[in-house]
Amino acid sequence: MYVGDEPQQLTYTVLDGDTIAGLVWESSNPDVAVVDKNGRVTAVALGEATITVTNAVDAYGSCVVSVAMPNRDELLSMLEKAIQEAEALDLSQYKQDNDMEIFLKALETARIVLVDSKASEDQIRKALNDLKNAQKNLNLKPSNPGGSSDSWEENQPGYIGKPLPMAGSETGSSYPPMSSSFVSDTTTDFTITGGSYQFRITSKDGTVPVMTVTSSAFRVELVSQEGNDYFFRVTVVTPGQTADVLVNGGKVVSVTGGDAPGGVISDTTAPFQVSENGEYQFKLTANEKPEFVAGSPSFTVEFVKNEGKDWFFRIRATGKPGDACGFYINKSPKPVTVVTIA
């Protein structure tokens, strides 16, 4: 196990004639690994611990748990998984309270750390732990105590209004930016074509808005900021899926994912920096091996490996600080991202 892993459930086999009554779980070294009354083990620190389960007649079984510290790549993988799990939450089911604000800030920080080539292991670990803890602290809304769902919804914090009616239909697909803290440039449901779409969210009170989606079929990145305007890119991860786009926990619009350009999905689309002579690995998802090239000699591109539909490419900064380079998939005229040497 790694420090920071989710608790692992131990299992046991009851031999003929034995009993499962009065089971007691114990750890020989709680400073390394602890076990609860149900046999769930949590890694605490580097080392080994023996976990023992004993029944009412003193029959027992045991196993050794080894706890290791994940390296930087493993931490990044754990952080990416945590972000995906957080983005898959339906935030409309949770209270829009202080714990939600903490969660949204932790999610945005985690996204930034994930693509920061200079992020240290301690920074990655902190972002991972903060996001997990914030997610655990989210508070579900109470169930409807009675009456119409409309009146109940309207009394909930963060409610931003029902769909506006559209001509010729009972159910609308346009959502007004009913918020005292932000305005969205896009409020009508649509299908994302070209693999991604960029929103402009204008902050009305000076606070940084946080955009999330309700499905891991999409990914959100803060691309840039100009004054009170914040530009978020929503990228299609799994075409054909639909999700709600939320700002500060409130629904703004629903999007459906169209096909990605050339049928290729990149795990990285936001601009970022690497150090001089630094490296970064892209994961491109496609049915066939895509062509992935650098737009300038400041970077080299090397194919690393293939796992199913995932194709991994490593880039290396060979230029000088300040050089910027676009990276292109299958001869697309538009770069998937731009990388700058710090």
CSV table of C-alpha atoms in Angstrom, one decimal:
chain,number,residue,atom,x,y,z
A,1,MET,CA,0.0,0.0,0.0
A,2,TYR,CA,0.9,3.6,-0.4
A,3,VAL,CA,0.5,6.4,2.1
A,4,GLY,CA,-2.5,8.3,0.9
A,5,ASP,CA,-4.3,5.3,-0.6
A,6,GLU,CA,-7.9,4.6,0.1
A,7,PRO,CA,-8.4,2.1,2.9
A,8,GLN,CA,-8.1,-1.5,1.8
A,9,GLN,CA,-10.6,-4.2,2.9
A,10,LEU,CA,-8.9,-7.4,4.1
A,11,THR,CA,-10.8,-10.7,3.6
A,12,TYR,CA,-10.6,-14.0,5.4
A,13,THR,CA,-11.7,-17.6,4.9
A,14,VAL,CA,-13.5,-19.5,7.7
A,15,LEU,CA,-12.5,-23.1,7.9
A,16,ASP,CA,-15.0,-25.9,8.6
A,17,GLY,CA,-15.9,-25.9,12.3
A,18,ASP,CA,-14.6,-22.4,13.0
A,19,THR,CA,-16.7,-19.4,14.0
A,20,ILE,CA,-16.8,-15.8,12.8
A,21,ALA,CA,-18.3,-14.7,16.2
A,22,GLY,CA,-16.3,-12.1,18.2
A,23,LEU,CA,-13.9,-11.1,15.4
A,24,VAL,CA,-11.2,-8.7,16.6
A,25,TRP,CA,-8.8,-6.9,14.2
A,26,GLU,CA,-5.4,-5.6,15.4
A,27,SER,CA,-2.3,-4.0,13.9
A,28,SER,CA,1.2,-4.8,15.3
A,29,ASN,CA,2.3,-1.3,14.3
A,30,PRO,CA,-0.4,1.4,14.3
A,31,ASP,CA,2.2,4.0,13.4
A,32,VAL,CA,2.5,2.3,10.0
A,33,ALA,CA,-1.0,0.9,9.4
A,34,VAL,CA,-4.2,0.9,11.3
A,35,VAL,CA,-7.2,-1.4,11.0
A,36,ASP,CA,-10.8,-0.8,12.0
A,37,LYS,CA,-13.3,-3.2,13.5
A,38,ASN,CA,-14.4,-4.3,10.0
A,39,GLY,CA,-10.9,-5.2,8.7
A,40,ARG,CA,-10.3,-2.0,6.6
A,41,VAL,CA,-6.6,-1.1,6.6
A,42,THR,CA,-5.3,2.5,6.3
A,43,ALA,CA,-1.7,3.2,5.5
A,44,VAL,CA,-0.1,5.8,7.9
A,45,ALA,CA,3.6,5.8,7.3
A,46,LEU,CA,6.5,4.0,5.7
A,47,GLY,CA,7.2,0.5,7.1
A,48,GLU,CA,5.5,-2.9,7.7
A,49,ALA,CA,2.8,-4.0,10.1
A,50,THR,CA,1.2,-7.4,10.8
A,51,ILE,CA,-2.6,-7.3,10.7
A,52,THR,CA,-4.2,-10.1,12.8
A,53,VAL,CA,-7.9,-11.2,13.1
A,54,THR,CA,-8.9,-13.3,16.0
A,55,ASN,CA,-12.3,-14.9,16.7
A,56,ALA,CA,-14.1,-15.7,20.0
A,57,VAL,CA,-12.3,-19.1,20.4
A,58,ASP,CA,-8.9,-17.6,19.7
A,59,ALA,CA,-8.5,-18.9,16.2
A,60,TYR,CA,-6.6,-16.3,14.2
A,61,GLY,CA,-5.2,-15.4,10.8
A,62,SER,CA,-2.7,-12.7,9.9
A,63,CYS,CA,-0.9,-11.0,7.0
A,64,VAL,CA,1.9,-8.5,6.6
A,65,VAL,CA,1.1,-5.1,5.1
A,66,SER,CA,4.0,-3.2,3.6
A,67,VAL,CA,3.5,0.6,3.3
A,68,ALA,CA,5.6,2.6,0.8
A,69,MET,CA,5.8,6.2,-0.2
A,70,PRO,CA,4.7,6.9,-3.8
A,71,ASN,CA,7.1,8.6,-6.1
A,72,ARG,CA,6.3,11.7,-8.1
A,73,ASP,CA,4.8,9.9,-11.1
A,74,GLU,CA,2.7,7.7,-8.8
A,75,LEU,CA,1.5,10.8,-6.8
A,76,LEU,CA,0.5,12.5,-10.1
A,77,SER,CA,-1.4,9.4,-11.1
A,78,MET,CA,-3.2,9.4,-7.8
A,79,LEU,CA,-4.0,13.1,-8.1
A,80,GLU,CA,-5.4,12.7,-11.6
A,81,LYS,CA,-7.7,9.9,-10.4
A,82,ALA,CA,-8.8,12.0,-7.5
A,83,ILE,CA,-9.6,14.9,-9.8
A,84,GLN,CA,-11.6,12.6,-12.1
A,85,GLU,CA,-13.6,11.2,-9.2
A,86,ALA,CA,-14.3,14.8,-7.9
A,87,GLU,CA,-15.4,16.0,-11.4
A,88,ALA,CA,-17.8,13.0,-11.7
A,89,LEU,CA,-19.8,14.2,-8.6
A,90,ASP,CA,-23.2,15.7,-9.2
A,91,LEU,CA,-22.6,18.9,-7.2
A,92,SER,CA,-26.3,19.9,-7.4
A,93,GLN,CA,-27.0,17.1,-4.9
A,94,TYR,CA,-24.8,18.9,-2.2
A,95,LYS,CA,-25.3,22.0,-0.1
A,96,GLN,CA,-23.8,25.2,-1.5
A,97,ASP,CA,-22.1,26.0,1.8
A,98,ASN,CA,-18.6,26.8,3.1
A,99,ASP,CA,-17.6,23.1,2.7
A,100,MET,CA,-18.6,23.3,-1.0
A,101,GLU,CA,-16.4,26.4,-1.4
A,102,ILE,CA,-13.5,24.7,0.2
A,103,PHE,CA,-14.0,21.7,-2.2
A,104,LEU,CA,-14.2,23.8,-5.3
A,105,LYS,CA,-11.0,25.7,-4.3
A,106,ALA,CA,-9.2,22.3,-3.6
A,107,LEU,CA,-10.3,21.0,-7.0
A,108,GLU,CA,-9.0,24.0,-8.8
A,109,THR,CA,-5.7,23.9,-7.0
A,110,ALA,CA,-5.4,20.2,-7.8
A,111,ARG,CA,-5.9,20.9,-11.5
A,112,ILE,CA,-3.2,23.5,-11.4
A,113,VAL,CA,-0.7,21.3,-9.6
A,114,LEU,CA,-1.4,18.4,-11.9
A,115,VAL,CA,-0.1,20.3,-15.0
A,116,ASP,CA,2.7,22.1,-13.1
A,117,SER,CA,6.0,20.5,-14.2
A,118,LYS,CA,7.7,22.2,-11.2
A,119,ALA,CA,5.3,21.0,-8.6
A,120,SER,CA,7.2,19.1,-5.8
A,121,GLU,CA,6.1,15.8,-4.3
A,122,ASP,CA,5.0,17.7,-1.1
A,123,GLN,CA,2.9,20.0,-3.2
A,124,ILE,CA,1.3,17.2,-5.1
A,125,ARG,CA,0.7,15.2,-1.9
A,126,LYS,CA,-0.9,18.2,-0.2
A,127,ALA,CA,-3.2,18.9,-3.2
A,128,LEU,CA,-4.2,15.2,-3.2
A,129,ASN,CA,-4.9,15.1,0.5
A,130,ASP,CA,-6.7,18.5,0.5
A,131,LEU,CA,-9.0,17.4,-2.3
A,132,LYS,CA,-9.8,14.1,-0.7
A,133,ASN,CA,-10.6,15.6,2.6
A,134,ALA,CA,-12.7,18.4,1.1
A,135,GLN,CA,-14.7,15.8,-0.9
A,136,LYS,CA,-15.4,13.8,2.3
A,137,ASN,CA,-16.7,16.9,4.0
A,138,LEU,CA,-19.3,17.8,1.4
A,139,ASN,CA,-22.8,17.8,2.8
A,140,LEU,CA,-25.7,16.3,0.9
A,141,LYS,CA,-28.9,18.3,0.6
A,142,PRO,CA,-31.8,17.0,2.6
A,143,SER,CA,-34.5,15.1,0.8
A,144,ASN,CA,-37.6,16.9,-0.3
A,145,PRO,CA,-39.7,17.2,2.8
A,146,GLY,CA,-42.9,17.7,0.9
A,147,GLY,CA,-44.5,20.0,-1.6
A,148,SER,CA,-43.5,20.7,-5.2
A,149,SER,CA,-39.9,20.1,-6.2
A,150,ASP,CA,-39.8,23.6,-7.7
A,151,SER,CA,-40.6,25.4,-4.5
A,152,TRP,CA,-38.1,23.2,-2.5
A,153,GLU,CA,-35.4,23.8,-5.1
A,154,GLU,CA,-35.9,27.6,-5.1
A,155,ASN,CA,-35.2,27.7,-1.4
A,156,GLN,CA,-31.9,26.0,-1.6
A,157,PRO,CA,-28.6,27.9,-1.5
A,158,GLY,CA,-27.0,28.3,-4.9
A,159,TYR,CA,-30.2,27.8,-6.9
A,160,ILE,CA,-29.8,29.7,-10.1
A,161,GLY,CA,-33.2,29.3,-11.7
A,162,LYS,CA,-35.3,27.1,-13.9
A,163,PRO,CA,-34.8,26.8,-17.7
A,164,LEU,CA,-36.2,29.7,-19.7
A,165,PRO,CA,-39.0,28.5,-22.0
A,166,MET,CA,-38.1,28.2,-25.6
A,167,ALA,CA,-40.6,28.9,-28.4
A,168,GLY,CA,-42.4,25.8,-29.5
A,169,SER,CA,-41.3,23.6,-26.6
A,170,GLU,CA,-42.4,23.0,-23.0
A,171,THR,CA,-38.9,22.5,-21.6
A,172,GLY,CA,-36.3,25.2,-22.3
A,173,SER,CA,-32.6,24.7,-22.9
A,174,SER,CA,-31.3,28.2,-22.0
A,175,TYR,CA,-30.1,29.1,-18.5
A,176,PRO,CA,-29.8,32.7,-17.5
A,177,PRO,CA,-26.7,33.6,-15.5
A,178,MET,CA,-28.7,34.2,-12.3
A,179,SER,CA,-25.8,34.8,-10.0
A,180,SER,CA,-24.7,37.8,-8.0
A,181,SER,CA,-21.1,36.7,-8.4
A,182,PHE,CA,-20.6,35.9,-12.1
A,183,VAL,CA,-21.9,36.2,-15.6
A,184,SER,CA,-21.4,33.5,-18.3
A,185,ASP,CA,-21.0,34.3,-22.0
A,186,THR,CA,-22.7,31.0,-22.8
A,187,THR,CA,-26.1,30.0,-21.4
A,188,THR,CA,-27.7,27.7,-24.0
A,189,ASP,CA,-27.2,24.0,-24.2
A,190,PHE,CA,-25.1,22.8,-27.1
A,191,THR,CA,-22.8,20.1,-28.5
A,192,ILE,CA,-19.1,20.6,-28.3
A,193,THR,CA,-17.5,20.1,-31.7
A,194,GLY,CA,-13.8,20.3,-32.4
A,195,GLY,CA,-13.0,18.5,-29.1
A,196,SER,CA,-13.2,21.5,-26.8
A,197,TYR,CA,-15.1,24.7,-26.0
A,198,GLN,CA,-14.0,27.9,-24.2
A,199,PHE,CA,-16.2,29.8,-21.8
A,200,ARG,CA,-15.7,33.3,-20.6
A,201,ILE,CA,-16.9,33.8,-17.0
A,202,THR,CA,-16.9,37.3,-15.7
A,203,SER,CA,-16.5,37.8,-12.0
A,204,LYS,CA,-18.9,40.5,-10.6
A,205,ASP,CA,-17.5,40.6,-7.1
A,206,GLY,CA,-13.8,40.1,-7.7
A,207,THR,CA,-13.7,36.5,-6.5
A,208,VAL,CA,-12.2,33.8,-8.7
A,209,PRO,CA,-15.0,31.6,-10.2
A,210,VAL,CA,-14.7,27.9,-10.2
A,211,MET,CA,-16.0,25.8,-13.1
A,212,THR,CA,-16.7,22.1,-12.8
A,213,VAL,CA,-18.6,19.4,-14.8
A,214,THR,CA,-20.9,16.7,-13.5
A,215,SER,CA,-19.3,13.9,-15.5
A,216,SER,CA,-15.7,12.5,-16.0
A,217,ALA,CA,-16.6,12.4,-19.7
A,218,PHE,CA,-15.4,16.0,-19.8
A,219,ARG,CA,-12.4,17.9,-18.4
A,220,VAL,CA,-12.3,21.6,-17.3
A,221,GLU,CA,-9.2,23.8,-17.3
A,222,LEU,CA,-8.7,27.4,-16.4
A,223,VAL,CA,-6.9,28.7,-19.5
A,224,SER,CA,-6.3,32.4,-18.9
A,225,GLN,CA,-7.5,35.5,-17.1
A,226,GLU,CA,-7.9,39.1,-18.3
A,227,GLY,CA,-9.1,41.4,-15.6
A,228,ASN,CA,-12.3,40.0,-14.2
A,229,ASP,CA,-12.7,37.7,-17.2
A,230,TYR,CA,-11.8,34.1,-16.6
A,231,PHE,CA,-11.5,31.7,-19.6
A,232,PHE,CA,-12.3,28.0,-19.0
A,233,ARG,CA,-11.8,25.3,-21.6
A,234,VAL,CA,-14.1,22.2,-21.4
A,235,THR,CA,-12.6,19.3,-23.3
A,236,VAL,CA,-14.4,16.2,-24.4
A,237,VAL,CA,-12.9,13.0,-22.9
A,238,THR,CA,-15.6,10.5,-23.9
A,239,PRO,CA,-17.7,11.6,-27.0
A,240,GLY,CA,-21.4,11.1,-26.9
A,241,GLN,CA,-21.9,11.9,-23.2
A,242,THR,CA,-23.9,14.8,-21.7
A,243,ALA,CA,-23.0,16.8,-18.5
A,244,ASP,CA,-23.9,19.9,-16.7
A,245,VAL,CA,-21.4,22.8,-16.5
A,246,LEU,CA,-21.4,24.3,-13.0
A,247,VAL,CA,-19.9,27.6,-11.9
A,248,ASN,CA,-19.4,28.0,-8.1
A,249,GLY,CA,-21.7,24.9,-7.8
A,250,GLY,CA,-24.6,26.3,-9.8
A,251,LYS,CA,-25.7,25.0,-13.2
A,252,VAL,CA,-25.0,27.3,-16.1
A,253,VAL,CA,-25.5,25.0,-19.2
A,254,SER,CA,-25.6,21.4,-20.4
A,255,VAL,CA,-23.1,20.2,-23.0
A,256,THR,CA,-22.9,17.1,-25.1
A,257,GLY,CA,-19.5,15.8,-26.3
A,258,GLY,CA,-19.1,15.5,-30.1
A,259,ASP,CA,-16.2,13.7,-31.7
A,260,ALA,CA,-12.7,14.9,-31.0
A,261,PRO,CA,-10.5,16.1,-34.0
A,262,GLY,CA,-9.3,13.1,-35.8
A,263,GLY,CA,-10.8,10.9,-33.1
A,264,VAL,CA,-7.9,11.7,-30.7
A,265,ILE,CA,-8.3,12.9,-27.1
A,266,SER,CA,-5.3,14.5,-25.2
A,267,ASP,CA,-5.0,14.3,-21.5
A,268,THR,CA,-3.4,17.8,-21.6
A,269,THR,CA,-4.9,20.8,-23.3
A,270,ALA,CA,-4.0,23.8,-21.1
A,271,PRO,CA,-0.8,25.7,-21.7
A,272,PHE,CA,1.9,25.0,-19.2
A,273,GLN,CA,5.7,25.4,-18.6
A,274,VAL,CA,8.6,23.0,-18.3
A,275,SER,CA,12.0,23.7,-17.0
A,276,GLU,CA,15.1,23.9,-19.3
A,277,ASN,CA,15.9,20.3,-20.4
A,278,GLY,CA,12.7,19.2,-18.6
A,279,GLU,CA,10.4,16.5,-19.8
A,280,TYR,CA,6.6,15.9,-19.8
A,281,GLN,CA,4.5,12.9,-20.9
A,282,PHE,CA,1.3,13.2,-22.9
A,283,LYS,CA,-1.4,10.5,-23.0
A,284,LEU,CA,-3.3,10.5,-26.3
A,285,THR,CA,-6.4,8.3,-26.6
A,286,ALA,CA,-7.3,7.0,-30.1
A,287,ASN,CA,-8.1,3.8,-31.9
A,288,GLU,CA,-4.9,4.0,-33.9
A,289,LYS,CA,-1.4,5.5,-33.1
A,290,PRO,CA,-1.7,9.2,-33.7
A,291,GLU,CA,0.9,11.5,-35.2
A,292,PHE,CA,2.2,13.9,-32.5
A,293,VAL,CA,4.7,16.5,-33.4
A,294,ALA,CA,6.3,19.7,-32.0
A,295,GLY,CA,5.9,22.9,-33.9
A,296,SER,CA,9.4,24.1,-33.3
A,297,PRO,CA,12.9,22.7,-32.7
A,298,SER,CA,12.8,23.9,-29.1
A,299,PHE,CA,11.3,20.5,-28.2
A,300,THR,CA,11.7,16.9,-29.2
A,301,VAL,CA,9.0,14.3,-29.2
A,302,GLU,CA,9.5,10.6,-28.5
A,303,PHE,CA,6.9,7.8,-28.6
A,304,VAL,CA,7.1,5.9,-25.3
A,305,LYS,CA,4.5,3.1,-25.2
A,306,ASN,CA,1.0,2.0,-26.0
A,307,GLU,CA,-1.6,0.6,-23.6
A,308,GLY,CA,-4.9,-0.3,-25.3
A,309,LYS,CA,-6.2,2.8,-26.9
A,310,ASP,CA,-3.8,5.0,-24.9
A,311,TRP,CA,-0.6,6.3,-26.6
A,312,PHE,CA,2.1,7.9,-24.6
A,313,PHE,CA,4.5,10.5,-25.9
A,314,ARG,CA,7.4,12.2,-24.1
A,315,ILE,CA,8.4,15.7,-24.9
A,316,ARG,CA,11.8,17.2,-23.9
A,317,ALA,CA,12.8,20.9,-23.8
A,318,THR,CA,15.9,21.4,-25.8
A,319,GLY,CA,15.6,25.2,-26.4
A,320,LYS,CA,16.3,28.2,-24.2
A,321,PRO,CA,14.1,29.7,-21.5
A,322,GLY,CA,11.3,31.7,-23.0
A,323,ASP,CA,10.9,29.5,-26.1
A,324,ALA,CA,7.3,28.5,-26.7
A,325,CYS,CA,6.1,25.6,-28.8
A,326,GLY,CA,2.7,24.3,-30.0
A,327,PHE,CA,2.1,20.5,-30.3
A,328,TYR,CA,0.0,19.1,-33.1
A,329,ILE,CA,-2.0,15.9,-33.5
A,330,ASN,CA,-2.5,14.3,-37.0
A,331,LYS,CA,-1.5,17.5,-38.9
A,332,SER,CA,-4.2,19.6,-37.2
A,333,PRO,CA,-3.8,23.3,-38.0
A,334,LYS,CA,-4.6,24.0,-34.3
A,335,PRO,CA,-2.2,23.0,-31.5
A,336,VAL,CA,-3.6,20.8,-28.8
A,337,THR,CA,-1.6,22.9,-26.3
A,338,VAL,CA,1.4,25.3,-26.1
A,339,VAL,CA,4.4,24.6,-23.8
A,340,THR,CA,6.9,27.3,-22.7
A,341,ILE,CA,10.4,26.7,-21.4
A,342,ALA,CA,10.7,28.3,-18.0
